[in-house]
Amino acid sequence: MRVDGGHEQRFIAESRGVEPRRLDLTPMIGSLHDWQARVNRDLLANDLPLEGIELGSELAQQALEFQEAVRQCLLAWPRQWTQLVPAQQLADAFDDKVLMLVFGKFNAGKSSLCNFLAERFAARGEPVGYFRVEGGRIVDSDQPFQEGVTETTANLQGVRLGNELILLDTPGLHSVTADNAELTRRFTDSADGVLWLTSSSSPGQVQELDELARELHRGKPLLPVITRSDFYDEDEIDGEIVKRLCNKTPENRALQEADVRARAQEKLRSMGVDVALLNAPVSVSVHVARHEGGSGAAMAAAGFEALYAALLAIAGPVLRYGQLKPAAVLLHHLDEHVAADLREQLRPRLSVLQRAVEQAEQALPRRRDMFMALVWRSVVPGLPALLERHAAARDVAAVRAGAARLLDEALARAGREAFVDFELVFPPSPPLQLEAGVGYHALGDLVDDTGLHAALQQALRERLDTLADGAQAHGRRALDRLSQEASRLDAILACHAQELCALASSLAHA
Ligand SMILES: Nc1nc2c(ncn2[C@@H]2O[C@H](COP(=O)(O)OP(=O)(O)OP(=O)(O)O)[C@@H](O)[C@H]2O)c(=O)[nH]1
Ligand SMILES: [Mg+2]
């Protein structure tokens, strides 16, 4: 390791010289807006067809719920995008700067590290400026950050190091009010990379990284910094026991770094985050470095040369993220709001609907049988009275018409009961068709209607068969229309999701 402060000098020189290379993101931003427009257009243009389906049915309700979810999404997306505008404006204030988020639990040593790095920059003649964020505005301050247990940082604050680099000192985890949390989030949205500070007294509490999930999923580089990497040693000076703060040994540091690295890797994997974002942890002691006067050797021994080297190493990815930021912010909105809604709200609703359609389709033969039985049971008991009524006049035509009327009365009711999900309309039945010669017969003084009765039943069965076929086909057609449209829409949404992945990957390789 170099002990002449070489990395510090280089780091400060390079952070003076970073001139973020501007990429022309206009075409990418245009493609992202086009994508959103296509999603909107396809959602608006694709109503689920409910023709032939009873509006009060479970099936129709599911389809209507989907349409309602679409409506809510179309309303929410522009609102969610507008909510990001203040964040962007705030970020614009640092448009050409590199923003590093200094993140960690309370007392992790965030404020102390920021102050110390600022001292180092100032000592080398670089401009340094502190600021607080109050009510969404940046307020300059000439005071370094408060350090220490009693002075827990409750506000988002930052320090400009040189002209290009900004450290954002976030409020210690769990010490954030709701307002602050929102503000912190806006700022963290615009950060280009993250220093995760974890105290050497219990390093690598990886559950803390859960709060960084968004940032990490957005591909921001992560550098774990093991802070307070020191211990008190007792020395005897002139017969007196004196406590002296010492750096932890290189072996001890190496062990902790390896442990933090292994835990962080596992955590990132479990979060589905690209492990390549993780940089090798470094251990530092601000207190020892300060106490020893910040000489080159002291800085190196306290871990700062390694920290500077690590910062230089991530400068590339950090700058890259910074360059892509305007498109990245839009992409993240589309991914975290629009694509997430397609994935978690709309497509699952379409699947539920599809399953309901399948079940309804499978139930159709059962419904047909039930329909036949209901109509039969309702019409057949009325036939003897009908035959009786027209026996004197032997009026077969009246019987045929009367049977058709009995049928009509039964159809609507049985249709509603058996084909519950469907809207069935039965046109008035024409008189039943009987074979020629079928009618009442004289049997001595009596009139015999046995043949007519049997023929009526036969004709009724045939008519009913045709009607039941028609009702079943009607149901099937309605279900097919709904199902086809639902799968078409689902395929369109899946295709949009893929398109956004492709856009994200072309942005990553821009
Ligand atoms: N031993 C030791 N203590 C340190 C070091 N750096 C910071 N501390 C102490 O750790 C405590 C917390 O430091 P801060 O810098 O205020 O920590 P923070 O992460 O900003 O804390 P919050 O603002 O509460 O989230 C203070 O008492 C510091 O003096 C270090 O290098 N060594
Ligand atoms: Mg603090």
Coordinates of C-alpha atoms and ligand atoms in Angstrom, one line a residue:
M1 CA 0.0 0.0 0.0
R2 CA 1.3 3.5 -0.8
V3 CA 1.8 5.6 2.2
D4 CA 2.4 9.0 0.6
G5 CA -1.2 9.9 0.3
G6 CA -1.0 9.2 -3.4
H7 CA -4.6 7.9 -3.7
E8 CA -5.9 10.8 -1.8
Q9 CA -4.1 13.3 -4.1
R10 CA -5.3 11.4 -7.1
F11 CA -8.8 11.1 -5.9
I12 CA -9.0 14.8 -5.1
A13 CA -7.4 15.7 -8.4
E14 CA -9.8 13.4 -10.3
S15 CA -12.9 14.6 -8.6
R16 CA -11.8 18.1 -9.6
G17 CA -11.5 17.0 -13.1
V18 CA -14.6 14.9 -13.6
E19 CA -16.5 16.5 -16.5
P20 CA -19.3 14.1 -16.9
R21 CA -19.4 13.1 -20.5
R22 CA -22.8 14.0 -21.7
L23 CA -24.6 11.3 -23.7
D24 CA -27.5 12.3 -26.0
L25 CA -30.3 10.6 -24.2
T26 CA -33.1 12.2 -26.3
P27 CA -33.7 9.1 -28.5
M28 CA -33.8 6.9 -25.5
I29 CA -36.2 9.2 -23.6
G30 CA -38.3 9.4 -26.7
S31 CA -38.5 5.6 -27.0
L32 CA -39.5 5.3 -23.3
H33 CA -42.3 7.9 -23.8
D34 CA -43.4 6.0 -26.9
W35 CA -43.5 2.8 -24.9
Q36 CA -45.8 4.4 -22.4
A37 CA -48.0 5.8 -25.2
R38 CA -48.3 2.3 -26.7
V39 CA -49.2 0.7 -23.4
N40 CA -51.9 3.4 -22.9
R41 CA -53.2 3.0 -26.4
D42 CA -53.5 -0.7 -26.2
L43 CA -55.2 -0.6 -22.8
L44 CA -57.7 1.9 -24.0
A45 CA -58.4 0.2 -27.3
N46 CA -59.0 -3.2 -25.7
D47 CA -62.3 -3.5 -23.9
L48 CA -63.2 -7.0 -22.8
P49 CA -66.3 -8.0 -24.7
L50 CA -69.2 -8.9 -22.4
E51 CA -71.8 -9.4 -25.1
G52 CA -74.0 -12.5 -24.2
I53 CA -72.7 -12.5 -20.6
E54 CA -75.0 -11.6 -17.7
L55 CA -73.7 -8.3 -16.2
G56 CA -74.5 -9.4 -12.7
S57 CA -72.5 -12.6 -13.1
E58 CA -69.2 -13.3 -11.3
L59 CA -67.5 -13.5 -14.7
A60 CA -68.7 -10.1 -15.8
Q61 CA -67.7 -8.7 -12.4
Q62 CA -64.2 -10.0 -12.9
A63 CA -64.0 -8.4 -16.4
L64 CA -65.4 -5.1 -15.1
E65 CA -62.9 -5.2 -12.2
F66 CA -60.1 -5.5 -14.8
Q67 CA -61.5 -2.6 -16.7
E68 CA -61.6 -0.6 -13.5
A69 CA -58.1 -1.5 -12.6
V70 CA -57.0 -0.4 -16.1
R71 CA -58.8 2.9 -15.5
Q72 CA -57.1 3.4 -12.1
C73 CA -53.7 2.7 -13.6
L74 CA -54.2 5.1 -16.4
L75 CA -55.0 7.8 -13.8
A76 CA -52.2 6.8 -11.4
W77 CA -49.3 6.7 -13.9
P78 CA -49.2 10.3 -14.9
R79 CA -49.7 11.3 -11.2
Q80 CA -46.8 9.1 -10.1
W81 CA -44.7 10.6 -12.8
T82 CA -45.6 14.2 -11.7
Q83 CA -44.6 13.3 -8.2
L84 CA -41.1 12.6 -9.4
V85 CA -40.8 16.1 -10.8
P86 CA -39.8 17.9 -7.6
A87 CA -37.2 15.1 -7.1
Q88 CA -35.9 15.8 -10.5
Q89 CA -35.8 19.5 -9.9
L90 CA -33.9 19.0 -6.7
A91 CA -31.6 16.7 -8.5
D92 CA -31.2 19.2 -11.3
A93 CA -29.4 21.4 -8.8
F94 CA -26.7 18.8 -8.8
D95 CA -27.2 17.9 -12.5
D96 CA -23.5 17.9 -13.4
K97 CA -22.3 16.5 -10.0
V98 CA -21.6 13.1 -8.8
L99 CA -23.8 12.3 -5.9
M100 CA -22.7 9.6 -3.4
L101 CA -25.2 8.5 -0.8
V102 CA -23.7 7.9 2.6
F103 CA -26.0 5.4 4.1
G104 CA -26.0 3.4 7.3
K105 CA -27.6 2.9 10.7
F106 CA -27.5 5.7 13.3
N107 CA -24.1 6.1 14.9
A108 CA -22.5 4.3 12.0
G109 CA -20.2 7.2 11.6
K110 CA -21.7 8.8 8.5
S111 CA -21.5 12.4 9.6
S112 CA -18.0 11.9 11.0
L113 CA -16.7 10.4 7.7
C114 CA -18.3 13.2 5.6
N115 CA -16.8 15.8 7.9
F116 CA -13.4 14.2 7.8
L117 CA -13.4 13.9 4.0
A118 CA -14.4 17.5 3.8
E119 CA -11.5 18.4 6.1
R120 CA -9.2 16.5 3.8
F121 CA -10.4 18.3 0.7
A122 CA -10.2 21.7 2.4
A123 CA -6.7 20.9 3.6
R124 CA -5.7 20.5 0.0
G125 CA -7.2 23.9 -0.9
E126 CA -10.4 22.5 -2.5
P127 CA -13.7 24.3 -2.0
V128 CA -15.9 22.6 0.5
G129 CA -19.5 23.6 1.2
Y130 CA -22.1 22.2 3.6
F131 CA -25.8 22.3 3.0
R132 CA -29.0 21.1 4.6
V133 CA -32.2 20.3 2.8
E134 CA -35.1 22.1 4.4
G135 CA -38.6 22.0 3.0
G136 CA -37.3 20.7 -0.3
R137 CA -34.9 23.6 -0.6
I138 CA -31.1 23.6 -0.3
V139 CA -29.9 25.8 2.5
D140 CA -26.1 26.4 2.6
S141 CA -24.4 26.2 5.9
D142 CA -20.9 26.9 7.1
Q143 CA -21.1 24.4 9.9
P144 CA -19.8 20.8 9.6
F145 CA -22.3 18.1 10.4
Q146 CA -23.0 17.3 14.0
E147 CA -21.3 14.2 15.2
G148 CA -22.1 12.1 18.2
V149 CA -24.7 10.0 19.9
T150 CA -26.8 12.9 21.2
E151 CA -26.8 14.7 17.9
T152 CA -28.4 12.2 15.7
T153 CA -28.8 13.6 12.3
A154 CA -32.5 14.0 11.6
N155 CA -32.3 15.9 8.3
L156 CA -30.8 15.2 5.0
Q157 CA -27.6 17.1 4.6
G158 CA -24.8 17.2 2.2
V159 CA -21.3 18.4 1.6
R160 CA -19.8 19.5 -1.7
L161 CA -16.2 18.3 -2.0
G162 CA -14.5 20.3 -4.7
N163 CA -16.6 21.2 -7.6
E164 CA -17.9 17.8 -8.7
L165 CA -18.5 15.5 -5.8
I166 CA -21.4 15.6 -3.3
L167 CA -21.7 13.4 -0.3
L168 CA -25.3 13.0 0.9
D169 CA -25.4 12.3 4.6
T170 CA -28.7 10.5 5.1
P171 CA -30.5 10.5 8.5
G172 CA -29.5 7.4 10.4
L173 CA -31.9 4.5 9.6
H174 CA -35.0 4.5 11.7
S175 CA -34.5 8.0 12.9
V176 CA -36.4 9.4 10.0
T177 CA -39.8 11.1 10.2
A178 CA -42.3 10.6 7.4
D179 CA -41.5 13.9 5.8
N180 CA -37.8 13.3 6.0
A181 CA -38.3 9.8 4.6
E182 CA -40.0 11.3 1.6
L183 CA -37.3 13.9 1.2
T184 CA -34.5 11.4 1.7
R185 CA -36.1 9.2 -0.9
R186 CA -36.2 12.0 -3.5
F187 CA -32.6 12.6 -2.9
T188 CA -31.6 9.0 -2.9
D189 CA -33.4 8.7 -6.2
S190 CA -30.9 11.0 -7.7
A191 CA -27.8 9.5 -6.1
D192 CA -25.3 7.9 -8.4
G193 CA -23.7 5.4 -6.0
V194 CA -23.9 4.3 -2.4
L195 CA -21.4 4.1 0.5
W196 CA -22.8 1.7 3.0
L197 CA -21.3 2.5 6.4
T198 CA -21.3 -0.4 8.9
S199 CA -19.6 -0.1 12.2
S200 CA -16.7 -2.4 12.9
S201 CA -18.3 -3.2 16.3
S202 CA -20.9 -5.3 14.5
P203 CA -20.2 -5.1 10.8
G204 CA -22.4 -6.4 8.0
Q205 CA -25.9 -6.1 9.4
V206 CA -27.1 -6.8 5.9
Q207 CA -30.8 -6.4 6.6
E208 CA -30.0 -2.7 6.4
L209 CA -29.6 -3.2 2.7
D210 CA -33.3 -3.9 2.4
E211 CA -33.8 -0.1 2.6
L212 CA -31.5 0.3 -0.3
A213 CA -33.4 -2.2 -2.5
R214 CA -34.7 0.4 -4.9
E215 CA -31.3 2.0 -5.4
L216 CA -29.6 -1.4 -5.9
H217 CA -32.2 -2.6 -8.3
R218 CA -31.5 0.6 -10.2
G219 CA -27.9 -0.6 -10.7
K220 CA -26.1 1.9 -8.4
P221 CA -22.6 0.7 -7.3
L222 CA -22.3 -0.2 -3.6
L223 CA -19.2 0.3 -1.6
P224 CA -19.3 -1.1 2.0
V225 CA -17.2 0.9 4.4
I226 CA -16.4 -0.6 7.8
T227 CA -16.2 2.4 10.1
R228 CA -14.8 2.9 13.6
S229 CA -12.3 0.2 12.8
D230 CA -10.3 0.9 15.9
F231 CA -10.0 -0.1 19.5
Y232 CA -8.6 1.3 22.8
D233 CA -5.3 -0.1 23.9
E234 CA -3.8 0.6 27.3
D235 CA -0.3 1.8 27.4
E236 CA 1.9 2.6 30.3
I237 CA 3.5 6.0 30.0
D238 CA 5.7 7.2 32.9
G239 CA 4.0 4.7 35.2
E240 CA 0.6 5.8 34.3
I241 CA -2.0 3.7 32.4
V242 CA -3.0 5.7 29.3
K243 CA -5.8 4.7 27.0
R244 CA -4.9 5.0 23.3
L245 CA -7.1 4.6 20.3
C246 CA -5.4 2.2 17.7
N247 CA -6.4 1.0 14.3
K248 CA -7.6 -2.6 14.3
T249 CA -4.9 -4.9 12.9
P250 CA -4.7 -5.5 9.2
E251 CA -5.6 -9.2 9.9
N252 CA -8.6 -8.2 11.9
R253 CA -9.7 -5.8 9.2
A254 CA -9.2 -8.4 6.4
L255 CA -11.3 -10.8 8.3
Q256 CA -14.1 -8.3 8.8
E257 CA -13.9 -7.2 5.2
A258 CA -14.2 -10.7 3.9
D259 CA -17.1 -11.4 6.2
V260 CA -19.0 -8.3 5.2
R261 CA -18.3 -9.1 1.6
A262 CA -19.6 -12.6 1.9
R263 CA -22.7 -11.5 3.7
A264 CA -23.4 -8.6 1.4
Q265 CA -23.0 -10.9 -1.7
E266 CA -25.5 -13.4 -0.2
K267 CA -27.9 -10.6 0.6
L268 CA -27.7 -9.1 -2.8
R269 CA -28.3 -12.5 -4.4
S270 CA -31.3 -13.0 -2.2
M271 CA -32.6 -9.6 -3.2
G272 CA -32.2 -10.4 -6.9
V273 CA -29.6 -7.6 -7.2
D274 CA -26.6 -7.9 -9.6
V275 CA -23.7 -8.9 -7.3
A276 CA -21.3 -7.1 -9.6
L277 CA -22.5 -3.9 -8.1
L278 CA -20.8 -4.8 -4.8
N279 CA -17.3 -3.5 -4.3
A280 CA -14.7 -4.9 -2.0
P281 CA -15.3 -3.5 1.5
V282 CA -12.8 -1.2 3.1
S283 CA -12.1 -0.5 6.8
V284 CA -11.4 3.0 8.1
S285 CA -11.0 4.8 11.4
V286 CA -11.8 8.5 11.2
H287 CA -10.8 9.0 14.8
V288 CA -7.4 7.4 14.5
A289 CA -6.7 9.3 11.3
R290 CA -7.7 12.6 12.8
H291 CA -5.9 11.9 16.1
E292 CA -2.7 11.1 14.3
G293 CA -2.8 14.3 12.4
G294 CA -3.7 12.9 9.0
S295 CA -0.1 12.3 7.8
G296 CA 0.3 10.2 4.7
A297 CA 1.3 7.2 6.8
A298 CA -1.5 7.8 9.3
M299 CA -4.1 8.1 6.6
A300 CA -2.9 4.9 5.0
A301 CA -2.8 3.0 8.3
A302 CA -6.3 4.2 9.1
G303 CA -7.6 2.8 5.8
F304 CA -8.1 6.0 3.9
E305 CA -5.7 5.2 1.0
A306 CA -7.7 2.0 0.5
L307 CA -11.0 4.0 0.7
Y308 CA -9.7 6.5 -1.9
A309 CA -8.5 3.7 -4.2
A310 CA -12.0 2.1 -3.9
L311 CA -13.7 5.4 -4.7
L312 CA -11.5 5.9 -7.7
A313 CA -12.3 2.4 -8.8
I314 CA -16.0 3.0 -8.6
A315 CA -15.8 6.4 -10.2
G316 CA -16.3 4.9 -13.6
P317 CA -19.6 3.1 -12.9
V318 CA -20.8 6.0 -10.7
L319 CA -20.2 8.5 -13.5
R320 CA -21.8 6.2 -16.0
Y321 CA -24.9 6.0 -13.8
G322 CA -24.9 9.7 -13.5
Q323 CA -24.8 10.2 -17.3
L324 CA -27.8 8.0 -17.8
K325 CA -29.7 9.5 -15.0
P326 CA -32.4 11.5 -16.9
A327 CA -33.4 8.4 -18.9
A328 CA -32.9 6.2 -15.9
V329 CA -35.3 8.2 -13.8
L330 CA -38.0 7.8 -16.5
L331 CA -37.1 4.2 -17.0
H332 CA -37.4 3.5 -13.2
H333 CA -40.8 5.2 -13.2
L334 CA -42.0 3.0 -16.1
D335 CA -40.5 -0.1 -14.5
E336 CA -41.6 0.5 -10.9
H337 CA -45.0 1.9 -11.6
V338 CA -46.2 1.0 -15.1
A339 CA -44.6 -2.4 -15.7
A340 CA -45.1 -3.4 -12.1
D341 CA -48.8 -2.6 -12.5
L342 CA -49.0 -4.6 -15.7
R343 CA -47.2 -7.5 -13.9
E344 CA -48.9 -7.4 -10.5
Q345 CA -52.3 -5.8 -11.1
L346 CA -53.5 -6.3 -14.6
R347 CA -52.1 -9.5 -15.9
P348 CA -53.0 -11.5 -12.7
R349 CA -56.6 -10.2 -13.1
L350 CA -56.6 -11.4 -16.6
S351 CA -55.4 -14.8 -15.4
V352 CA -58.2 -15.0 -12.8
L353 CA -60.6 -14.1 -15.5
Q354 CA -59.2 -16.8 -17.8
R355 CA -59.6 -19.4 -15.2
A356 CA -63.2 -18.3 -14.5
V357 CA -63.9 -18.5 -18.3
E358 CA -62.4 -22.0 -18.4
Q359 CA -64.5 -23.2 -15.5
A360 CA -67.6 -21.7 -17.1
E361 CA -66.8 -23.5 -20.3
Q362 CA -66.3 -26.8 -18.5
A363 CA -69.7 -26.3 -16.8
L364 CA -71.5 -25.7 -20.1
P365 CA -72.6 -29.4 -20.7
R366 CA -73.8 -29.6 -17.1
R367 CA -75.7 -26.4 -17.6
R368 CA -77.3 -27.7 -20.8
D369 CA -78.5 -30.9 -19.0
M370 CA -79.9 -28.8 -16.1
F371 CA -81.6 -26.5 -18.6
M372 CA -83.3 -29.5 -20.4
A373 CA -84.4 -31.0 -17.2
L374 CA -85.9 -27.7 -15.9
V375 CA -87.8 -27.0 -19.1
W376 CA -89.0 -30.6 -19.3
R377 CA -90.2 -30.7 -15.7
S378 CA -92.0 -27.5 -16.2
V379 CA -93.7 -28.2 -19.6
V380 CA -94.6 -31.9 -19.5
P381 CA -96.9 -31.8 -16.5
G382 CA -99.0 -29.2 -18.3
L383 CA -99.6 -31.3 -21.4
P384 CA -102.5 -33.5 -20.2
A385 CA -104.5 -30.4 -19.3
L386 CA -103.7 -28.8 -22.7
L387 CA -104.8 -32.0 -24.5
E388 CA -107.9 -32.1 -22.4
R389 CA -108.8 -28.5 -23.2
H390 CA -108.8 -29.0 -26.9
A391 CA -110.1 -32.6 -26.9
A392 CA -113.7 -31.6 -27.6
A393 CA -112.7 -29.6 -30.7
R394 CA -109.9 -32.0 -31.5
D395 CA -108.0 -28.9 -32.3
V396 CA -104.4 -30.2 -32.9
A397 CA -103.2 -26.8 -34.1
A398 CA -104.3 -25.2 -30.8
V399 CA -102.4 -28.0 -29.0
R400 CA -99.3 -27.4 -31.0
A401 CA -99.5 -23.6 -30.4
G402 CA -100.4 -24.1 -26.7
A403 CA -97.4 -26.5 -26.2
A404 CA -95.2 -23.8 -27.8
R405 CA -96.5 -21.2 -25.3
L406 CA -95.8 -23.6 -22.4
L407 CA -92.4 -24.0 -23.7
D408 CA -91.8 -20.2 -24.0
E409 CA -92.9 -19.7 -20.4
A410 CA -90.4 -22.3 -19.2
L411 CA -87.5 -21.3 -21.4
A412 CA -86.7 -17.9 -20.0
R413 CA -86.9 -19.1 -16.4
A414 CA -84.9 -22.2 -16.9
G415 CA -82.4 -20.2 -19.0
R416 CA -81.8 -17.8 -16.2
E417 CA -81.5 -20.6 -13.7
A418 CA -79.3 -23.0 -15.6
F419 CA -77.2 -20.6 -17.7
V420 CA -76.7 -18.2 -14.8
D421 CA -73.7 -16.4 -16.3
F422 CA -75.3 -15.7 -19.6
E423 CA -77.8 -13.4 -21.1
L424 CA -80.1 -15.7 -23.2
V425 CA -82.9 -14.4 -25.4
F426 CA -85.4 -16.9 -26.8
P427 CA -87.5 -15.8 -29.6
P428 CA -91.2 -16.9 -29.4
S429 CA -91.5 -20.6 -30.3
P430 CA -93.4 -21.5 -33.4
P431 CA -96.1 -24.2 -32.9
L432 CA -94.6 -27.7 -32.4
Q433 CA -94.2 -29.8 -35.6
L434 CA -96.0 -33.1 -35.5
E435 CA -96.1 -35.8 -38.1
A436 CA -99.0 -35.7 -40.5
G437 CA -101.9 -37.8 -39.2
V438 CA -101.1 -37.4 -35.6
G439 CA -104.1 -36.2 -33.6
Y440 CA -107.0 -37.1 -31.4
H441 CA -108.7 -40.4 -32.2
A442 CA -112.2 -41.6 -31.4
L443 CA -112.3 -44.5 -29.0
G444 CA -116.0 -45.3 -28.9
D445 CA -117.5 -42.3 -27.1
L446 CA -114.2 -41.3 -25.8
V447 CA -111.3 -39.3 -27.4
D448 CA -108.0 -41.0 -27.3
D449 CA -105.0 -38.6 -27.1
T450 CA -102.3 -41.1 -26.2
G451 CA -100.7 -40.9 -29.7
L452 CA -100.9 -37.1 -29.7
H453 CA -99.4 -36.9 -26.2
A454 CA -96.5 -39.2 -27.2
A455 CA -95.9 -37.2 -30.4
L456 CA -96.0 -33.9 -28.5
Q457 CA -93.4 -35.2 -26.1
Q458 CA -91.3 -36.3 -28.9
A459 CA -91.6 -33.0 -30.7
L460 CA -90.9 -31.2 -27.5
R461 CA -87.8 -33.2 -26.8
E462 CA -86.5 -32.4 -30.3
R463 CA -87.3 -28.7 -30.0
L464 CA -85.7 -28.6 -26.6
D465 CA -82.6 -30.3 -27.8
T466 CA -82.1 -27.7 -30.5
L467 CA -82.8 -24.9 -28.1
A468 CA -80.4 -26.3 -25.5
D469 CA -77.7 -26.7 -28.2
G470 CA -78.3 -23.1 -29.2
A471 CA -78.1 -21.9 -25.6
Q472 CA -74.9 -23.8 -25.0
A473 CA -73.4 -22.5 -28.3
H474 CA -74.4 -19.0 -27.3
G475 CA -72.6 -19.4 -24.0
R476 CA -69.5 -20.9 -25.7
R477 CA -69.3 -18.1 -28.2
A478 CA -69.6 -15.4 -25.4
L479 CA -66.9 -17.2 -23.4
D480 CA -64.7 -17.6 -26.5
R481 CA -64.9 -14.0 -27.4
L482 CA -64.0 -13.0 -23.8
S483 CA -61.2 -15.5 -23.5
Q484 CA -59.7 -14.7 -26.9
E485 CA -59.7 -11.0 -26.1
A486 CA -58.3 -11.6 -22.6
S487 CA -55.4 -13.8 -24.0
R488 CA -54.8 -11.3 -26.8
L489 CA -54.6 -8.5 -24.2
D490 CA -52.4 -10.6 -21.9
A491 CA -50.0 -11.3 -24.8
I492 CA -49.9 -7.6 -25.7
L493 CA -49.1 -6.7 -22.1
A494 CA -46.4 -9.5 -21.9
C495 CA -44.9 -8.1 -25.1
H496 CA -44.8 -4.6 -23.6
A497 CA -43.1 -5.9 -20.5
Q498 CA -40.4 -7.5 -22.8
E499 CA -40.0 -4.3 -24.8
L500 CA -39.3 -2.4 -21.6
C501 CA -36.7 -4.9 -20.6
A502 CA -35.1 -4.5 -24.0
L503 CA -35.1 -0.7 -23.6
A504 CA -33.6 -1.1 -20.1
S505 CA -30.9 -3.2 -21.5
S506 CA -30.1 -0.9 -24.4
L507 CA -29.9 2.0 -21.8
A508 CA -27.5 -0.1 -19.8
H509 CA -25.3 -0.6 -22.8
A510 CA -25.7 3.0 -24.1
Ligands
LIG1 N1 -14.1 5.0 17.8 C1 -14.6 5.6 16.8 N2 -15.7 6.3 16.9 C2 -16.2 7.0 15.9 C3 -15.5 7.1 14.6 N3 -16.3 7.8 13.8 C4 -17.3 8.2 14.5 N4 -17.3 7.8 15.7 C5 -18.3 8.0 16.8 O1 -19.5 7.4 16.5 C6 -20.6 8.1 16.9 C7 -21.5 8.4 15.8 O2 -20.9 9.1 14.8 P1 -21.7 10.0 13.8 O3 -20.7 10.4 12.7 O4 -22.5 11.0 14.4 O5 -22.6 8.9 13.2 P2 -23.9 9.0 12.2 O6 -23.8 7.8 11.4 O7 -23.8 10.3 11.5 O8 -25.1 8.9 13.2 P3 -26.6 9.4 13.0 O9 -26.5 10.8 12.5 O10 -27.1 9.3 14.3 O11 -27.2 8.5 12.0 C8 -20.0 9.4 17.5 O12 -19.9 9.3 18.9 C9 -18.6 9.5 16.8 O13 -17.7 10.2 17.7 C10 -14.3 6.3 14.5 O14 -13.6 6.3 13.5 N5 -13.9 5.7 15.6
MG2 MG -25.1 11.8 11.5

